[in-house]
Tab-separated table of C-alpha atoms in Angstrom:
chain	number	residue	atom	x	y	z
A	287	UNK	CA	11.805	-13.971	-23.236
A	288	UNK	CA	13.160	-13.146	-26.410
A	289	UNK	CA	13.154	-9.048	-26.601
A	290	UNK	CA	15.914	-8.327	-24.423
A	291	UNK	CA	14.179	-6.259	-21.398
A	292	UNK	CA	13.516	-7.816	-17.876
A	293	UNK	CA	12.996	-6.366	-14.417
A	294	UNK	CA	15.640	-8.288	-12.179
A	295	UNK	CA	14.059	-9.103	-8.397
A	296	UNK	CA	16.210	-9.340	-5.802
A	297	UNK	CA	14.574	-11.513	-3.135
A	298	UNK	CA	17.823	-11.250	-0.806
A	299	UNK	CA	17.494	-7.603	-1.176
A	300	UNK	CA	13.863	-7.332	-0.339
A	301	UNK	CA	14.915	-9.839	2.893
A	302	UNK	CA	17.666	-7.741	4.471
A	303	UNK	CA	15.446	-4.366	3.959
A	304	UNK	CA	12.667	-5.873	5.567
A	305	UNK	CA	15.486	-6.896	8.336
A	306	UNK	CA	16.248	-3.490	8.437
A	307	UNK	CA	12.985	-2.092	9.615
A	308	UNK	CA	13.129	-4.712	12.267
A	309	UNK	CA	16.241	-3.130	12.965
A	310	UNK	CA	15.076	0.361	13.514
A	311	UNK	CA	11.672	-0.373	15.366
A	312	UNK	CA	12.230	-3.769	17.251
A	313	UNK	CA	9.143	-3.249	19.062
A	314	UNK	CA	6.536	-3.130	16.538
A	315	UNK	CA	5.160	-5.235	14.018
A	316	UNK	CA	5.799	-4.882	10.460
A	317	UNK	CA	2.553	-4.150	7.998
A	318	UNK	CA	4.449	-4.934	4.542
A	319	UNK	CA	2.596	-2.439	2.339
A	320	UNK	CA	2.202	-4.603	-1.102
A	321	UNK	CA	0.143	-1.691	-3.061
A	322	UNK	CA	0.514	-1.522	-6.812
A	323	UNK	CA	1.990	-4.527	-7.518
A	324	UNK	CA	4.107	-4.144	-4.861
A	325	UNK	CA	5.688	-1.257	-6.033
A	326	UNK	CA	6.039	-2.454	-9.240
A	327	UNK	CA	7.724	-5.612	-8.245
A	328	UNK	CA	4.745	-8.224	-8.399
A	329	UNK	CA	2.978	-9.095	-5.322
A	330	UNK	CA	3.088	-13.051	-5.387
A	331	UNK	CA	7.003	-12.620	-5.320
A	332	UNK	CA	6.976	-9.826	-2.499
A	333	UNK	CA	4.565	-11.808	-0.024
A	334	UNK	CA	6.625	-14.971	-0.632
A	335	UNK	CA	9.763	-13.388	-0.162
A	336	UNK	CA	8.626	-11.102	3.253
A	337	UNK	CA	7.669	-14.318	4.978
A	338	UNK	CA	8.532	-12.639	8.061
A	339	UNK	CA	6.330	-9.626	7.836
A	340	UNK	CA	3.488	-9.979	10.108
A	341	UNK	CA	0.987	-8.559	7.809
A	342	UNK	CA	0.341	-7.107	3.982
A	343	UNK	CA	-1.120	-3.801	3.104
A	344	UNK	CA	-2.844	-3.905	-0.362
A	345	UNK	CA	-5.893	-1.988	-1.892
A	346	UNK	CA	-7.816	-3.802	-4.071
A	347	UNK	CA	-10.278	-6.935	-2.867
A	348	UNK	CA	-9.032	-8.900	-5.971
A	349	UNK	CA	-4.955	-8.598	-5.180
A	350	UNK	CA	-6.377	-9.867	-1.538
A	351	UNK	CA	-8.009	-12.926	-3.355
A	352	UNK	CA	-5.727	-13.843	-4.957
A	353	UNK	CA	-2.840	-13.932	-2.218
A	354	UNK	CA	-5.657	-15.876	-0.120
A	355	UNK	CA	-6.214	-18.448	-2.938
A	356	UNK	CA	-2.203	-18.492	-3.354
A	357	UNK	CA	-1.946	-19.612	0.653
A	358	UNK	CA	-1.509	-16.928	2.254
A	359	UNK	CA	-2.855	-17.040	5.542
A	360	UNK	CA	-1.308	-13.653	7.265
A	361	UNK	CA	-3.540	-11.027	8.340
A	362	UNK	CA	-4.238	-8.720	4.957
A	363	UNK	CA	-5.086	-5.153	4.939
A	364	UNK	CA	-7.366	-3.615	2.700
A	365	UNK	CA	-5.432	0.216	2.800
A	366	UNK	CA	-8.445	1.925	0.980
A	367	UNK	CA	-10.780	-0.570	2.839
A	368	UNK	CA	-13.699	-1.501	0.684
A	369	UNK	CA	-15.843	0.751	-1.760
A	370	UNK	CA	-19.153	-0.957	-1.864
A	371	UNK	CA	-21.519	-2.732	0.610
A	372	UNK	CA	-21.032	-5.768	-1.492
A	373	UNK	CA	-17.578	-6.513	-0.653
A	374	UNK	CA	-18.417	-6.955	3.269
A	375	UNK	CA	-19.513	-10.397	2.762
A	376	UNK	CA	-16.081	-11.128	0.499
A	377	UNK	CA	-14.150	-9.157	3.074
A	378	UNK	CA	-15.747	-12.076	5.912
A	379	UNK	CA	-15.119	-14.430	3.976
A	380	UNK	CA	-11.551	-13.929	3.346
A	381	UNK	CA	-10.827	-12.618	6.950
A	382	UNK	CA	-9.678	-9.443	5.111
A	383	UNK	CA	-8.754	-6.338	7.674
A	384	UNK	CA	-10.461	-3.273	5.737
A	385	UNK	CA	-9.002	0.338	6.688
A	386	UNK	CA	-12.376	2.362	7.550
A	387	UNK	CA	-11.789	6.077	6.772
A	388	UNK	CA	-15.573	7.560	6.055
A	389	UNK	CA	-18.694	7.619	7.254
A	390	UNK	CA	-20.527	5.731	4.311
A	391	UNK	CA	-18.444	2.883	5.245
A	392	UNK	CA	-19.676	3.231	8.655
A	393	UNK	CA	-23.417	3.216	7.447
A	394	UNK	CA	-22.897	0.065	5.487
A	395	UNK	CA	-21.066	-2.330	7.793
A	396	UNK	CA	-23.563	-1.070	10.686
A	397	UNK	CA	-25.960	-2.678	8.293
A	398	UNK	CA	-24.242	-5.596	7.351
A	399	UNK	CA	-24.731	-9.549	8.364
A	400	UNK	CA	-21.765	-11.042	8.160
A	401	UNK	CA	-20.942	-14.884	8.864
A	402	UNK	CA	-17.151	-14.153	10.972
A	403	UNK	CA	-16.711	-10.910	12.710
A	404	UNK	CA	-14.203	-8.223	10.680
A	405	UNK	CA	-11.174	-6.938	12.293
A	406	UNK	CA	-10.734	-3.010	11.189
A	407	UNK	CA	-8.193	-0.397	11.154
A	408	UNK	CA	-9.780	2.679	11.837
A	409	UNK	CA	-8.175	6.005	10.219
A	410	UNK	CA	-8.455	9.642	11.837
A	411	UNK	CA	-7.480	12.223	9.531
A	412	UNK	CA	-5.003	14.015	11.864
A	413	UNK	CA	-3.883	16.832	9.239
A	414	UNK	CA	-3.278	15.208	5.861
A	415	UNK	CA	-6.601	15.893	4.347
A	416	UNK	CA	-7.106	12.982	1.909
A	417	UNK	CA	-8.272	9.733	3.842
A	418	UNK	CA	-9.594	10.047	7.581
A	419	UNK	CA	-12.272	10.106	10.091
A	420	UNK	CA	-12.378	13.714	11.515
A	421	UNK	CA	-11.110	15.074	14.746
A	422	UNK	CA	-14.001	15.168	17.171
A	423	UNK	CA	-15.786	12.310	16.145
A	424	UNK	CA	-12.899	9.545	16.253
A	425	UNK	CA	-13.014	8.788	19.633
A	426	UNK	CA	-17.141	7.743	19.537
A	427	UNK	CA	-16.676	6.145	16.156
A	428	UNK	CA	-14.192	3.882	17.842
A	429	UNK	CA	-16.134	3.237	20.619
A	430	UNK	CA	-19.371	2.050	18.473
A	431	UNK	CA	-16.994	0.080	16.449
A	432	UNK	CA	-15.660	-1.422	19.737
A	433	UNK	CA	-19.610	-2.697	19.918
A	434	UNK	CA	-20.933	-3.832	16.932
A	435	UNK	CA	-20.982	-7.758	16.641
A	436	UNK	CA	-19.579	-7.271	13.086
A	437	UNK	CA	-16.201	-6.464	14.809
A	438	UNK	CA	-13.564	-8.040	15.963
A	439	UNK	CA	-10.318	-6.626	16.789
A	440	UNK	CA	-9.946	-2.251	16.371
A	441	UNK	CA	-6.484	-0.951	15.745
A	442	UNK	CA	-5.898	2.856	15.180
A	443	UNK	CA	-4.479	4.587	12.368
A	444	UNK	CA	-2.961	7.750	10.334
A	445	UNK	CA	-0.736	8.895	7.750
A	446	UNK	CA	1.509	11.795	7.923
A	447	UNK	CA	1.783	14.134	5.352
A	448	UNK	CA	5.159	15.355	5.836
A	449	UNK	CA	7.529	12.818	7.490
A	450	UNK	CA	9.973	13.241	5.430
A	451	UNK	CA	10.454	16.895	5.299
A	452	UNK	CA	11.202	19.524	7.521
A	453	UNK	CA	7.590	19.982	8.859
A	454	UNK	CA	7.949	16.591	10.542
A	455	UNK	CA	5.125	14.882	12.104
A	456	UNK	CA	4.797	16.992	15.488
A	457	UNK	CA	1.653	18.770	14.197
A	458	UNK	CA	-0.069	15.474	13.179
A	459	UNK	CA	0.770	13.544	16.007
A	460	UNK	CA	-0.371	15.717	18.922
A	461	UNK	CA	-3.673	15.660	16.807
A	462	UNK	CA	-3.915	11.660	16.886
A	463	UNK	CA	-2.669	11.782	20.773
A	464	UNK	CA	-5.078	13.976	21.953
A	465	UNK	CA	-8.405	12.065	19.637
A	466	UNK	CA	-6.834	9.177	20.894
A	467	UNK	CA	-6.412	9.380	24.684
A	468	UNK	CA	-6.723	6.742	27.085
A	469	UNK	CA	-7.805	4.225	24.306
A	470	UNK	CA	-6.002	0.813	24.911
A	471	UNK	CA	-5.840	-0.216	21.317
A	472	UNK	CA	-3.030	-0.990	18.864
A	473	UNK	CA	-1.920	1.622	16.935
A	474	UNK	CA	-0.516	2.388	13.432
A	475	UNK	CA	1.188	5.819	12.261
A	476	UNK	CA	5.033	5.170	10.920
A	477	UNK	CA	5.222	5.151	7.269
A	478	UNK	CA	8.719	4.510	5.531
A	479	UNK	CA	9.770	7.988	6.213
A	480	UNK	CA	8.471	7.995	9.864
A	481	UNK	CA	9.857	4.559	10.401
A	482	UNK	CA	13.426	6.438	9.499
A	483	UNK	CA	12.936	9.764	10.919
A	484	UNK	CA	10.863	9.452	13.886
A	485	UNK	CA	11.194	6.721	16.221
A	486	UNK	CA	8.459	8.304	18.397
A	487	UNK	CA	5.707	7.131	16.056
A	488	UNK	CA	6.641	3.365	15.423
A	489	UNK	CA	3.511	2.469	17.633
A	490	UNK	CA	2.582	-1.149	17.721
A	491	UNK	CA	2.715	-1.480	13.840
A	492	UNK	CA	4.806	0.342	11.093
A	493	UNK	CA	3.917	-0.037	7.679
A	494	UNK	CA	7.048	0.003	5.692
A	495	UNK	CA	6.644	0.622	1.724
A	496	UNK	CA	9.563	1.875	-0.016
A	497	UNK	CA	12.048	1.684	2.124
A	498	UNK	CA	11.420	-2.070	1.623
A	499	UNK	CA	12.018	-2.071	-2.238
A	500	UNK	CA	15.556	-0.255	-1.488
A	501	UNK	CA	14.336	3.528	-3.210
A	502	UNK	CA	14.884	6.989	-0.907
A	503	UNK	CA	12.156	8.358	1.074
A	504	UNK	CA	13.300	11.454	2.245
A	505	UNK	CA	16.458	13.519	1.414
A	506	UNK	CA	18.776	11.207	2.605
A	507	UNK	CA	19.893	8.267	-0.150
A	508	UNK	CA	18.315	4.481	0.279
A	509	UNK	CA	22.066	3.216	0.471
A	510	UNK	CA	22.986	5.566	3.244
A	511	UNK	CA	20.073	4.188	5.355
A	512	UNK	CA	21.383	0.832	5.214
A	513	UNK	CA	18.697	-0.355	2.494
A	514	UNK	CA	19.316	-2.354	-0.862
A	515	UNK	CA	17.970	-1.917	-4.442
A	516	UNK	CA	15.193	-5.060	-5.155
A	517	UNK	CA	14.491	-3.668	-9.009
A	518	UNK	CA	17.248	-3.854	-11.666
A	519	UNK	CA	15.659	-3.141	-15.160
A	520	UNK	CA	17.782	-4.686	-17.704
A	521	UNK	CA	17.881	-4.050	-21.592
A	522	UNK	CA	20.714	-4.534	-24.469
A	523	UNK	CA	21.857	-2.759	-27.185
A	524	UNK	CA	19.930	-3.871	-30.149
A	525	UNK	CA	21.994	-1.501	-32.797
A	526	UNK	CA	24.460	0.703	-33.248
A	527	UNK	CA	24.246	4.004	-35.342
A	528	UNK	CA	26.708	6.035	-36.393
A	529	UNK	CA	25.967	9.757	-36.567
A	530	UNK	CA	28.195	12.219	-38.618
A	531	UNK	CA	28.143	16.219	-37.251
A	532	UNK	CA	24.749	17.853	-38.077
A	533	UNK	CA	23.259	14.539	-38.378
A	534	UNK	CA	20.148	14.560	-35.399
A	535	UNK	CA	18.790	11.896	-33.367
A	536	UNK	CA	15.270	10.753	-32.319
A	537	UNK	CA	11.942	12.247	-32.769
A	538	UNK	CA	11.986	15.759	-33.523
A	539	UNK	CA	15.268	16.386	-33.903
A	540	UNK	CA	15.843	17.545	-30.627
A	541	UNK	CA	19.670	16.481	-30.516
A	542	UNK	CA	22.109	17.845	-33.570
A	543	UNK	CA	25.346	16.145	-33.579
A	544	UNK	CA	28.195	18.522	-33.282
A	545	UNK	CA	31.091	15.964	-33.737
A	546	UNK	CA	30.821	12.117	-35.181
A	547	UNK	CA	28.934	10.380	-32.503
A	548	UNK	CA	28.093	6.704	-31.737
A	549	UNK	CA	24.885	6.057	-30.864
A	550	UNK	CA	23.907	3.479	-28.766
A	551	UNK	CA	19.676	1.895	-29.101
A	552	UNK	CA	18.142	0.304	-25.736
A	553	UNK	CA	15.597	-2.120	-25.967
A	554	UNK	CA	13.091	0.170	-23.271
A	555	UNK	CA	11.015	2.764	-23.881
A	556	UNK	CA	7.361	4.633	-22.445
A	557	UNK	CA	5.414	1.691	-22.655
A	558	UNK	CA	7.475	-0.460	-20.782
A	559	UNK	CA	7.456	2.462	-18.160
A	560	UNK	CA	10.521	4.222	-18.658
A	561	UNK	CA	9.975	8.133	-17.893
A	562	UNK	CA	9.173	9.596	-21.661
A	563	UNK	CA	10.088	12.995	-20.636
A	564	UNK	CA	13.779	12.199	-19.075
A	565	UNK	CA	15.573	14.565	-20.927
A	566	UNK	CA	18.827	14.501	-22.419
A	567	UNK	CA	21.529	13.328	-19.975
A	568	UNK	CA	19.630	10.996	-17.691
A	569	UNK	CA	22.335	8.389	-16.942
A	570	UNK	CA	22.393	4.735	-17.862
A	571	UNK	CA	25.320	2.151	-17.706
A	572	UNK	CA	26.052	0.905	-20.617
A	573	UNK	CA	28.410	-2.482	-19.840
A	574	UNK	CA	28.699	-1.251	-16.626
A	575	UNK	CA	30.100	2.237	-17.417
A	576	UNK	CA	27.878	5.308	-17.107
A	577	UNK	CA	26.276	6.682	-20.405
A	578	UNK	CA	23.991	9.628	-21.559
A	579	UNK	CA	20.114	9.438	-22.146
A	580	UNK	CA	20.229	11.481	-25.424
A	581	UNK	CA	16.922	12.282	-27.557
A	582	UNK	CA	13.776	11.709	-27.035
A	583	UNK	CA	12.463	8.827	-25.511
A	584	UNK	CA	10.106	6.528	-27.845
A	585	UNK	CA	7.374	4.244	-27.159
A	586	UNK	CA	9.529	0.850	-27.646
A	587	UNK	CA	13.260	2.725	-27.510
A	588	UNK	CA	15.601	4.944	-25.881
A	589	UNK	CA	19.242	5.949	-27.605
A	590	UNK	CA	22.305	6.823	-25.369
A	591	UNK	CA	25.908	8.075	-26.327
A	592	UNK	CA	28.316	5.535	-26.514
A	593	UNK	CA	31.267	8.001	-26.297
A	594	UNK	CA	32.208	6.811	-23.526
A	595	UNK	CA	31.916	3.207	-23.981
A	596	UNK	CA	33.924	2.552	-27.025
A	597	UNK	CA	33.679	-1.097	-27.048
A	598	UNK	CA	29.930	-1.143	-26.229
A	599	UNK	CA	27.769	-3.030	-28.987
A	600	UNK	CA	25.110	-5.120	-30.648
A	601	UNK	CA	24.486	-7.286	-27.388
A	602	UNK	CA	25.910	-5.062	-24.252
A	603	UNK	CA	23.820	-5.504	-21.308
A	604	UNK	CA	22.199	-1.668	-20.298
A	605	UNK	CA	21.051	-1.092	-17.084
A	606	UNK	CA	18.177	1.564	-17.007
A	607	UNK	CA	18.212	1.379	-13.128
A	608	UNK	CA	19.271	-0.673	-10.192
A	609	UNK	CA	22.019	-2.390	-8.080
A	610	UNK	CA	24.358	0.227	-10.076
A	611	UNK	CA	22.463	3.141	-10.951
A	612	UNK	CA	20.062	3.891	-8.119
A	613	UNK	CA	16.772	4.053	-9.254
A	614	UNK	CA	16.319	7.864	-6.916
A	615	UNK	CA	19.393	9.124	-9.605
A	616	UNK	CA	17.516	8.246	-12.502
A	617	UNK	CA	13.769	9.952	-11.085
A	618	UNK	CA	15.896	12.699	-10.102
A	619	UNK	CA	17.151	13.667	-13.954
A	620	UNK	CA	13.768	13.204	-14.867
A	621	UNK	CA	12.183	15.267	-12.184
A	622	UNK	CA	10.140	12.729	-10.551
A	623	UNK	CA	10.419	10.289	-7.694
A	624	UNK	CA	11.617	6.343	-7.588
A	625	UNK	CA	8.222	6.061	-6.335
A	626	UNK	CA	6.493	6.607	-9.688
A	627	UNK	CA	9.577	4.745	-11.806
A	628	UNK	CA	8.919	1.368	-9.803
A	629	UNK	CA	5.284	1.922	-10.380
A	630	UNK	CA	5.358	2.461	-13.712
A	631	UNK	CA	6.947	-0.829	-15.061
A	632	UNK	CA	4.387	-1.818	-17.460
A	633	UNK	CA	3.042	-5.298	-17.364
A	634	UNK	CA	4.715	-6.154	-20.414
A	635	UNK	CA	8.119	-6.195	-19.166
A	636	UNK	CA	9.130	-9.597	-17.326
A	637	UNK	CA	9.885	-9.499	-13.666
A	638	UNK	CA	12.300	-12.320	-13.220
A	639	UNK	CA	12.934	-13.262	-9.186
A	640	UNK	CA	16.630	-14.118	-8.027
């Protein structure tokens, strides 16, 4: 690793967040959602570290493979289920759980002969409008499923669409009470938010996601709910310029200099996922001290003012985001969530586990 830019991965961190779900709903089981690399964070490290989750969420059929072929022997959750017949026989064959949302999915497992019997989550749309079975219908799909010698176990799902906002989940979850009467099934409806906000709705299974990689969800700040930052992305300076009044900085010339001005370069920019439009005055720490974003961000750079770092050079370590310089601070300047930050870490950068 020679280019001075790594993603650190706090195992610990991921440990005692995951403990802190258990904390708040001590009477379900935890569904670790692993989707997108894990947040950004690389799955094989996530799964290994989350030992005590009782299951993974993830969305493709390969990521599933692959966490089968690397041991892993916990139930595994397919949260988009699967997208062709042709992946029912893979899905049997790797005792995969697919989430079953539509109809066509219906059609082809009714069709299906498959070698083990599939357990299935089965997902009413109960207000949010993207994913979902719809009212009226979910209680006889769930009986048919309860039927078919393709199935094994049924468990119940949905996904709120504002948990963590004022609307709350009230709305949604008379919707999934009422289609769901009298059935004596398991039942999944707490994401991160609801898991935090609404004790009500932890169920039989939450399905923690980014509350367990230590970012906000909700208005409230990750650190004031008890959770820890997993991500630190890590850079250097690689030079120093020294810019005299009038002189500008970065592409298009978008910053003048209106007094002589030290200007620090970071080894990070858009390709290895850092946010190109953060404007001017996003914070970084520069040797642990908190610096200015200034200029525009480039594909393989990013410049900050040094002013107040006077002894920051060639070689100072830069944190972009992470145990100091929560990740939610730096998505907020930029006017976009930790969510899509964590995400966006391009493959190119290392992730290095601690």
């Amino acid at each position: 690793m020679y280019r001075p830019l790594f993603a650190r991965i706090d195992t610990a961190a991921l440990q005692h967040n995951l403990r802190q779900v258990r904390a708040l709903a001590p009477a379900s089981k935890v569904l670790a959602v692993l989707k997108a690399d894990a947040y950004g964070h690389g799955v094989q490290t996530v799964a290994s570290a989350l030992q005590e989750a009782d299951a993974l969420g993830v969305l493709e059929l390969e990521q599933a493979q692959a966490l089968r072929a690397a041991g892993e022997r916990r139930p595994i959750v397919l949260m988009e289920g699967y997208f062709t017949e042709d992946e029912l026989p893979l899905l049997a064959e790797h005792q995969l759980t697919p989430v079953i949302h539509s109809t066509q999915q219906l059609a082809w497992l009714q069709q299906a002969w498959l070698p083990l019997r599939l357990d299935v989550w089965v997902k009413l749309n109960s207000g949010m409008n993207r994913l979902g079975l719809p009212p009226g219908s979910y209680r006889e799909v769930v009986q048919q499923l309860s039927r078919w010698p393709q199935v094994g176990r049924v468990t119940l799902m949905s996904h709120f669409a504002t948990a963590d906002e004022a609307d709350g989940v009230a709305a949604q979850l008379v919707t999934f009470l009422m289609e769901t009467e009298g059935m004596q099934l398991p039942v999944s409806l707490a994401n991160s938010a609801a898991i935090l906000a609404h004790p009500d709705t932890h169920a039989d299974w939450v399905r923690p996601g980014i509350m367990l990689y230590g970012a906000r969800s909700g208005a409230a700040s990750a650190a004031s709910q008890g959770l820890r930052p997993v991500m630190s992305l890590l850079s250097r300076l690689i030079a120093v310029q020294h810019v005299e009044p009038g002189g500008s900085i970065g592409y298009g010339a978008t910053v003048v200099a209106e007094y002589p001005m030290r200007i620090g370069v970071v080894a990070c920019g858009y390709a290895d996922g850092y946010p190109r439009h953060a404007p001017t005055g996003t914070p970084v720490l520069v040797g642990g001290r908190r610096c200015q974003l200034v200029g525009r961000v480039s594909m393989d750079m990013l410049t900050v003012d040094l002013s107040g770092c006077p002894d920051a050079d060639v070689g100072t370590e830069v944190e972009l985001w992470g145990a100091q310089l929560p990740v939610d601070e730096v998505a907020v300047a930029a006017g976009t969530l930790g969510y899509e930050l964590l995400t966006a870490v391009s493959a190119r950068v290392p992730r290095s586990p601690v």
